């Protein structure tokens, strides 16, 4: 049998393909195995770190300014609850340089507790946001006295939160007069409405401390600076004076359905209170952009109680009690005369008790200065132009 020329060509082509495939299969067998020295050395195994011990806090030790820590004698720092904030909140809640970041809350078994410590914080008056809550009917009777006295020493740091526009007051304060458009009624809803605006304005200000006072308080600025300088604004600090001798109890309607109750301390707004920026930032899920009003409605309590609820019940940060803040609800005459200028805030009695004022002597009689604010101011700032000059022998 004779094969054609075409058949022979096809046979040769197939044999060539088979030979190439066989050679390709044999190539790996001719390669030398990798040497041991060519392999990268194994990574060293990490050594376990020893557990750090928390420093023990001395129970019941009083700070030098007379303030004393609440409950356990130590401050506990917790993360905030994970809630989605409104659009644009991140820009408004920018931490200051040096601020501690606002942490997200971890599961209950993984939370990290840290003991707060008092540390010197270089502080100036410009670092403090002082909010005065008032109403339009007191613009002349109460605010004029404050502008004549202590506010004159802190115009740029003091912000007036009211419920009505006032052209004359606007000339004095400029942008520091905030018309909240809240109701002028002295109701829980109206008070919480104003506090909500105060909180948001403080966060926008980027200042280190938020201090709230009423329109019948005298703020002794040197004492305020001295007190706040004892703490760090990046830590969880809630300073104030309770109006009760026991924690308040309320139904828990934020973390539960109200079937259980919660106990917490709160600083009365009538005496004033201060909150560090670090703590204020952690309050934002329940306080910023109108959330404060929502929180207050759930627990059905006034503004100062709601502040205490957010800090103590939700964030589990203890209030630091201090006797340096004073309201008209206490007996101001019992305050020793030689300690008056060392206090942070003072007040005076209203129409129901005009004699409830601090006992301090000076160039003004009680009839000339029924609140004693002018007398206190002249003792602090004797060079004020309207203060009577004492004759020297």
Short mmCIF file of C-alpha atoms in Angstrom, two decimals:
data_model
loop_
_atom_site.label_atom_id
_atom_site.label_comp_id
_atom_site.label_asym_id
_atom_site.label_seq_id
_atom_site.Cartn_x
_atom_site.Cartn_y
_atom_site.Cartn_z
CA UNK A 1 0.00 0.00 0.00
CA UNK A 2 1.35 3.33 -0.88
CA UNK A 3 0.68 6.43 1.23
CA UNK A 4 0.03 9.70 -0.49
CA UNK A 5 2.21 12.76 0.02
CA UNK A 6 -0.58 14.54 1.93
CA UNK A 7 -1.07 11.64 4.31
CA UNK A 8 2.62 11.55 5.17
CA UNK A 9 2.59 15.30 5.96
CA UNK A 10 -0.34 14.88 8.36
CA UNK A 11 1.35 12.02 10.13
CA UNK A 12 4.56 13.99 10.58
CA UNK A 13 2.60 16.99 12.01
CA UNK A 14 0.84 14.82 14.60
CA UNK A 15 4.10 13.16 15.66
CA UNK A 16 5.68 16.61 16.12
CA UNK A 17 2.84 17.75 18.41
CA UNK A 18 3.12 14.61 20.50
CA UNK A 19 6.88 15.04 20.88
CA UNK A 20 6.49 18.71 21.99
CA UNK A 21 3.92 17.76 24.61
CA UNK A 22 6.19 15.03 25.96
CA UNK A 23 9.15 17.43 26.23
CA UNK A 24 7.01 20.01 28.12
CA UNK A 25 6.01 17.38 30.64
CA UNK A 26 9.63 16.44 31.27
CA UNK A 27 10.90 20.05 31.88
CA UNK A 28 9.95 20.24 35.65
CA UNK A 29 11.83 17.03 36.39
CA UNK A 30 15.08 18.58 35.17
CA UNK A 31 14.81 21.65 37.50
CA UNK A 32 16.86 21.60 40.71
CA UNK A 33 14.87 21.69 43.98
CA UNK A 34 15.00 25.02 45.91
CA UNK A 35 17.75 25.33 48.48
CA UNK A 36 16.92 25.76 52.14
CA UNK A 37 18.76 29.06 52.23
CA UNK A 38 16.49 30.52 49.54
CA UNK A 39 13.41 30.33 51.76
CA UNK A 40 12.49 33.35 53.94
CA UNK A 41 13.05 32.78 57.67
CA UNK A 42 9.90 32.18 59.73
CA UNK A 43 8.45 35.24 61.51
CA UNK A 44 9.11 35.28 65.27
CA UNK A 45 6.13 34.46 67.46
CA UNK A 46 4.80 37.51 69.33
CA UNK A 47 5.27 37.40 73.06
CA UNK A 48 2.12 37.93 75.18
CA UNK A 49 1.95 41.32 76.92
CA UNK A 50 1.49 41.36 80.68
CA UNK A 51 -1.84 42.76 81.84
CA UNK A 52 -1.57 46.36 83.01
CA UNK A 53 -2.90 47.03 86.47
CA UNK A 54 -5.24 49.93 87.04
CA UNK A 55 -4.12 52.36 89.72
CA UNK A 56 -6.26 52.19 92.79
CA UNK A 57 -8.24 55.27 93.75
CA UNK A 58 -8.31 56.43 97.33
CA UNK A 59 -11.90 56.38 98.42
CA UNK A 60 -13.41 59.52 99.85
CA UNK A 61 -10.40 61.77 99.32
CA UNK A 62 -11.53 65.38 98.88
CA UNK A 63 -9.89 67.66 96.29
CA UNK A 64 -8.42 70.89 97.63
CA UNK A 65 -11.21 73.08 96.20
CA UNK A 66 -13.89 71.46 98.33
CA UNK A 67 -15.39 69.38 95.54
CA UNK A 68 -15.80 65.70 96.23
CA UNK A 69 -16.24 62.82 93.81
CA UNK A 70 -19.56 61.05 93.81
CA UNK A 71 -20.33 57.41 94.56
CA UNK A 72 -17.12 55.36 94.30
CA UNK A 73 -14.69 58.26 94.57
CA UNK A 74 -13.43 57.69 91.03
CA UNK A 75 -14.61 58.72 87.59
CA UNK A 76 -15.37 55.99 85.08
CA UNK A 77 -15.12 56.64 81.34
CA UNK A 78 -17.35 54.72 78.96
CA UNK A 79 -17.94 54.84 75.23
CA UNK A 80 -21.11 56.32 73.79
CA UNK A 81 -24.02 54.36 72.47
CA UNK A 82 -23.86 53.61 68.74
CA UNK A 83 -26.41 55.83 67.08
CA UNK A 84 -26.39 57.35 63.63
CA UNK A 85 -26.15 61.13 63.79
CA UNK A 86 -27.82 63.48 61.37
CA UNK A 87 -26.18 64.64 58.19
CA UNK A 88 -23.54 67.29 58.77
CA UNK A 89 -23.17 66.41 62.45
CA UNK A 90 -19.58 65.33 62.03
CA UNK A 91 -18.58 68.84 60.98
CA UNK A 92 -20.32 70.37 63.98
CA UNK A 93 -18.87 67.84 66.39
CA UNK A 94 -15.24 68.34 65.37
CA UNK A 95 -13.00 67.67 68.38
CA UNK A 96 -10.52 70.35 69.37
CA UNK A 97 -6.79 69.73 68.93
CA UNK A 98 -5.85 67.43 71.79
CA UNK A 99 -9.40 66.20 72.31
CA UNK A 100 -9.80 62.50 72.96
CA UNK A 101 -11.64 60.78 70.09
CA UNK A 102 -15.26 59.86 70.73
CA UNK A 103 -15.18 56.06 70.95
CA UNK A 104 -17.86 53.71 69.72
CA UNK A 105 -19.32 51.54 72.45
CA UNK A 106 -18.01 47.99 72.71
CA UNK A 107 -19.98 44.93 73.81
CA UNK A 108 -20.56 44.76 77.54
CA UNK A 109 -17.80 42.22 78.10
CA UNK A 110 -15.25 44.20 76.11
CA UNK A 111 -15.64 47.71 77.54
CA UNK A 112 -12.47 49.34 78.78
CA UNK A 113 -12.70 51.28 82.03
CA UNK A 114 -10.24 54.03 82.85
CA UNK A 115 -9.89 55.98 86.03
CA UNK A 116 -10.08 59.73 85.56
CA UNK A 117 -7.40 61.90 87.09
CA UNK A 118 -7.24 65.58 87.81
CA UNK A 119 -4.56 67.29 85.75
CA UNK A 120 -3.55 70.86 85.18
CA UNK A 121 -5.13 72.23 82.03
CA UNK A 122 -3.70 75.56 80.81
CA UNK A 123 -6.90 77.55 80.65
CA UNK A 124 -7.89 81.06 79.68
CA UNK A 125 -11.23 82.79 79.86
CA UNK A 126 -11.58 82.50 76.07
CA UNK A 127 -11.70 78.71 76.45
CA UNK A 128 -14.99 78.82 78.37
CA UNK A 129 -18.47 79.04 76.87
CA UNK A 130 -20.74 80.68 79.47
CA UNK A 131 -24.45 80.36 78.70
CA UNK A 132 -27.03 82.50 80.50
CA UNK A 133 -30.59 81.26 80.27
CA UNK A 134 -33.19 84.02 80.53
CA UNK A 135 -36.56 85.19 79.26
CA UNK A 136 -37.54 88.46 77.66
CA UNK A 137 -39.40 89.82 80.67
CA UNK A 138 -36.13 89.74 82.68
CA UNK A 139 -33.97 91.53 80.11
CA UNK A 140 -34.10 94.81 81.98
CA UNK A 141 -34.54 93.74 85.60
CA UNK A 142 -31.96 90.96 85.70
CA UNK A 143 -29.68 91.11 82.67
CA UNK A 144 -28.84 94.81 83.07
CA UNK A 145 -27.40 94.01 86.50
CA UNK A 146 -25.29 91.19 85.06
CA UNK A 147 -23.97 93.37 82.23
CA UNK A 148 -23.13 96.07 84.72
CA UNK A 149 -21.19 93.58 86.86
CA UNK A 150 -19.52 90.27 85.95
CA UNK A 151 -20.54 90.01 82.28
CA UNK A 152 -18.58 93.22 81.62
CA UNK A 153 -15.45 91.19 82.34
CA UNK A 154 -16.37 88.34 79.96
CA UNK A 155 -18.41 89.83 77.10
CA UNK A 156 -16.94 87.66 74.36
CA UNK A 157 -17.29 84.44 76.36
CA UNK A 158 -20.88 85.01 77.55
CA UNK A 159 -23.88 84.05 75.42
CA UNK A 160 -27.48 85.02 76.23
CA UNK A 161 -30.18 82.46 75.43
CA UNK A 162 -33.61 84.05 75.46
CA UNK A 163 -37.04 83.68 73.90
CA UNK A 164 -37.60 87.07 72.27
CA UNK A 165 -35.78 89.64 70.16
CA UNK A 166 -34.54 92.80 71.90
CA UNK A 167 -32.95 95.57 69.84
CA UNK A 168 -31.34 97.32 72.81
CA UNK A 169 -29.88 94.09 74.14
CA UNK A 170 -28.72 93.18 70.64
CA UNK A 171 -26.65 96.38 70.53
CA UNK A 172 -24.85 95.31 73.71
CA UNK A 173 -24.29 91.68 72.82
CA UNK A 174 -24.22 91.44 69.03
CA UNK A 175 -24.09 87.82 67.89
CA UNK A 176 -23.83 86.64 71.50
CA UNK A 177 -27.58 87.12 71.89
CA UNK A 178 -29.33 83.95 70.74
CA UNK A 179 -33.06 84.08 70.24
CA UNK A 180 -34.01 80.43 70.68
CA UNK A 181 -37.61 81.02 69.51
CA UNK A 182 -38.63 78.78 72.40
CA UNK A 183 -41.73 79.46 74.46
CA UNK A 184 -41.47 82.12 77.17
CA UNK A 185 -43.41 79.90 79.57
CA UNK A 186 -41.50 78.39 82.49
CA UNK A 187 -42.43 74.85 81.49
CA UNK A 188 -40.44 71.67 81.11
CA UNK A 189 -40.71 71.81 77.33
CA UNK A 190 -39.59 75.46 77.12
CA UNK A 191 -36.62 74.92 79.42
CA UNK A 192 -35.48 71.86 77.48
CA UNK A 193 -35.88 73.76 74.21
CA UNK A 194 -33.43 76.43 75.39
CA UNK A 195 -30.97 73.90 76.79
CA UNK A 196 -30.98 72.08 73.45
CA UNK A 197 -29.90 75.29 71.68
CA UNK A 198 -27.26 75.98 74.35
CA UNK A 199 -25.70 72.57 73.79
CA UNK A 200 -25.58 72.90 70.00
CA UNK A 201 -24.08 76.41 70.17
CA UNK A 202 -21.39 75.22 72.57
CA UNK A 203 -20.40 72.36 70.26
CA UNK A 204 -20.17 74.80 67.35
CA UNK A 205 -18.00 77.18 69.39
CA UNK A 206 -15.12 74.68 69.67
CA UNK A 207 -14.47 75.91 73.23
CA UNK A 208 -13.14 73.63 75.96
CA UNK A 209 -15.79 74.07 78.67
CA UNK A 210 -19.55 74.56 78.72
CA UNK A 211 -20.86 76.40 81.78
CA UNK A 212 -24.58 77.08 82.21
CA UNK A 213 -25.95 79.68 84.64
CA UNK A 214 -29.26 81.44 85.21
CA UNK A 215 -29.96 85.17 84.94
CA UNK A 216 -29.87 85.53 88.74
CA UNK A 217 -26.32 84.19 89.14
CA UNK A 218 -23.11 86.13 89.69
CA UNK A 219 -20.13 84.24 88.23
CA UNK A 220 -16.86 84.87 90.04
CA UNK A 221 -14.59 84.45 87.04
CA UNK A 222 -11.23 83.99 88.85
CA UNK A 223 -12.74 81.17 90.92
CA UNK A 224 -14.27 79.58 87.83
CA UNK A 225 -10.91 79.58 86.04
CA UNK A 226 -9.19 78.17 89.10
CA UNK A 227 -11.72 75.33 89.41
CA UNK A 228 -11.76 74.30 85.74
CA UNK A 229 -7.97 74.48 85.52
CA UNK A 230 -7.87 71.61 88.00
CA UNK A 231 -9.36 69.29 85.38
CA UNK A 232 -8.68 68.36 81.77
CA UNK A 233 -11.30 69.32 79.20
CA UNK A 234 -10.61 66.08 77.32
CA UNK A 235 -11.75 63.96 80.28
CA UNK A 236 -15.29 63.25 81.49
CA UNK A 237 -16.05 66.09 83.91
CA UNK A 238 -19.51 67.13 85.15
CA UNK A 239 -19.29 69.75 87.90
CA UNK A 240 -22.23 71.08 89.86
CA UNK A 241 -24.33 71.11 92.98
CA UNK A 242 -27.44 68.98 93.47
CA UNK A 243 -30.54 70.61 94.87
CA UNK A 244 -31.51 67.33 96.58
CA UNK A 245 -29.67 65.26 99.17
CA UNK A 246 -30.36 62.04 97.28
CA UNK A 247 -30.33 60.85 93.66
CA UNK A 248 -33.48 61.39 91.62
CA UNK A 249 -35.43 58.36 90.40
CA UNK A 250 -37.14 58.20 87.01
CA UNK A 251 -38.63 55.61 84.68
CA UNK A 252 -36.11 54.34 82.15
CA UNK A 253 -37.69 54.97 78.75
CA UNK A 254 -34.57 55.36 76.61
CA UNK A 255 -32.89 52.00 77.15
CA UNK A 256 -36.10 50.15 78.09
CA UNK A 257 -39.89 50.47 77.95
CA UNK A 258 -40.26 52.33 81.23
CA UNK A 259 -41.02 49.26 83.29
CA UNK A 260 -37.80 49.75 85.26
CA UNK A 261 -36.51 52.85 87.05
CA UNK A 262 -33.09 54.46 87.15
CA UNK A 263 -31.46 56.62 89.83
CA UNK A 264 -29.01 59.43 89.09
CA UNK A 265 -27.67 62.72 90.43
CA UNK A 266 -28.10 66.01 88.58
CA UNK A 267 -26.65 69.48 89.07
CA UNK A 268 -29.34 72.10 89.54
CA UNK A 269 -29.34 74.69 86.78
CA UNK A 270 -30.24 77.41 89.27
CA UNK A 271 -26.74 77.20 90.76
CA UNK A 272 -24.97 76.59 87.46
CA UNK A 273 -22.91 73.67 86.24
CA UNK A 274 -19.95 72.97 83.94
CA UNK A 275 -19.28 70.14 81.49
CA UNK A 276 -15.98 69.37 79.77
CA UNK A 277 -15.87 69.23 75.99
CA UNK A 278 -14.75 65.61 76.08
CA UNK A 279 -17.90 64.62 77.94
CA UNK A 280 -20.16 66.93 75.92
CA UNK A 281 -19.09 65.22 72.69
CA UNK A 282 -20.10 61.86 74.12
CA UNK A 283 -23.55 63.27 74.93
CA UNK A 284 -24.27 64.02 71.28
CA UNK A 285 -26.41 60.94 70.45
CA UNK A 286 -28.96 62.10 73.03
CA UNK A 287 -28.38 65.87 73.02
CA UNK A 288 -27.38 67.25 69.61
CA UNK A 289 -29.58 68.61 66.83
CA UNK A 290 -32.82 68.41 68.78
CA UNK A 291 -32.18 65.00 70.32
CA UNK A 292 -32.05 66.65 73.75
CA UNK A 293 -35.74 67.53 73.50
CA UNK A 294 -36.55 63.97 72.44
CA UNK A 295 -34.61 62.54 75.38
CA UNK A 296 -36.29 64.92 77.83
CA UNK A 297 -39.72 63.98 76.55
CA UNK A 298 -39.03 60.30 77.04
CA UNK A 299 -38.10 60.69 80.71
CA UNK A 300 -40.48 63.66 81.24
CA UNK A 301 -38.06 65.71 83.30
CA UNK A 302 -36.76 69.33 83.10
CA UNK A 303 -33.55 70.43 81.39
CA UNK A 304 -31.07 70.12 84.25
CA UNK A 305 -32.46 66.71 85.22
CA UNK A 306 -32.12 65.56 81.60
CA UNK A 307 -28.47 66.64 81.57
CA UNK A 308 -27.86 64.52 84.67
CA UNK A 309 -29.76 61.59 83.16
CA UNK A 310 -27.68 61.57 79.97
CA UNK A 311 -24.39 61.80 81.85
CA UNK A 312 -25.03 59.54 84.83
CA UNK A 313 -27.63 57.06 83.60
CA UNK A 314 -26.71 56.68 79.92
CA UNK A 315 -22.97 57.42 79.88
CA UNK A 316 -22.42 56.15 83.45
CA UNK A 317 -20.20 59.11 84.34
CA UNK A 318 -20.50 60.30 87.93
CA UNK A 319 -21.19 63.94 88.69
CA UNK A 320 -18.54 65.70 90.75
CA UNK A 321 -20.36 67.46 93.59
CA UNK A 322 -19.04 70.86 94.57
CA UNK A 323 -20.25 73.38 97.12
CA UNK A 324 -18.82 76.30 95.14
CA UNK A 325 -22.06 76.77 93.13
CA UNK A 326 -25.06 78.47 94.77
CA UNK A 327 -28.71 79.09 93.90
CA UNK A 328 -31.52 81.09 95.47
CA UNK A 329 -33.01 77.82 96.76
CA UNK A 330 -30.44 77.60 99.57
CA UNK A 331 -29.94 79.78 102.60
CA UNK A 332 -27.29 82.15 101.25
CA UNK A 333 -26.91 83.98 104.57
CA UNK A 334 -25.24 80.90 106.03
CA UNK A 335 -22.30 81.28 103.64
CA UNK A 336 -19.32 82.62 105.67
CA UNK A 337 -18.47 86.19 104.71
CA UNK A 338 -14.76 85.46 104.39
CA UNK A 339 -15.42 82.74 101.79
CA UNK A 340 -17.82 84.60 99.50
CA UNK A 341 -15.18 85.67 96.98
CA UNK A 342 -13.85 82.11 96.77
CA UNK A 343 -17.14 80.73 95.40
CA UNK A 344 -17.84 80.14 91.71
CA UNK A 345 -21.48 81.26 91.48
CA UNK A 346 -23.75 83.24 93.79
CA UNK A 347 -27.42 84.14 93.67
CA UNK A 348 -30.06 86.11 95.54
CA UNK A 349 -33.62 85.62 96.71
CA UNK A 350 -36.57 86.57 94.57
CA UNK A 351 -39.75 88.41 95.47
CA UNK A 352 -40.69 85.69 97.94
CA UNK A 353 -37.50 86.10 99.98
CA UNK A 354 -35.64 89.32 99.32
CA UNK A 355 -33.48 88.89 102.43
CA UNK A 356 -31.89 85.70 101.11
CA UNK A 357 -28.57 87.22 100.03
CA UNK A 358 -24.94 86.63 100.95
CA UNK A 359 -23.64 88.45 103.99
CA UNK A 360 -20.90 90.68 102.68
CA UNK A 361 -20.01 94.18 103.77
CA UNK A 362 -19.08 96.99 101.43
CA UNK A 363 -19.71 100.52 100.35
CA UNK A 364 -23.29 99.80 99.22
CA UNK A 365 -26.13 99.44 101.67
CA UNK A 366 -28.68 96.65 101.34
CA UNK A 367 -31.18 99.19 100.00
CA UNK A 368 -28.70 100.37 97.35
CA UNK A 369 -27.62 96.85 96.44
CA UNK A 370 -30.36 94.34 97.36
CA UNK A 371 -28.73 91.47 95.41
CA UNK A 372 -25.22 92.28 96.81
CA UNK A 373 -23.88 91.77 93.27
CA UNK A 374 -22.56 95.34 93.03
CA UNK A 375 -20.80 94.99 96.36
CA UNK A 376 -19.18 91.73 95.33
CA UNK A 377 -18.14 93.21 91.99
CA UNK A 378 -16.46 96.21 93.59
CA UNK A 379 -14.57 93.94 95.96
CA UNK A 380 -13.31 91.93 92.98
CA UNK A 381 -12.78 94.85 90.60
CA UNK A 382 -12.33 98.00 92.71
CA UNK A 383 -11.14 100.01 89.68
CA UNK A 384 -14.60 99.80 88.05
CA UNK A 385 -15.65 103.38 87.25
CA UNK A 386 -18.95 103.24 89.13
CA UNK A 387 -17.45 101.68 92.27
CA UNK A 388 -17.07 104.26 95.04
CA UNK A 389 -13.45 105.05 95.70
CA UNK A 390 -12.34 104.58 99.28
CA UNK A 391 -10.61 107.59 100.79
CA UNK A 392 -7.12 106.96 102.13
CA UNK A 393 -6.13 108.62 105.43
#
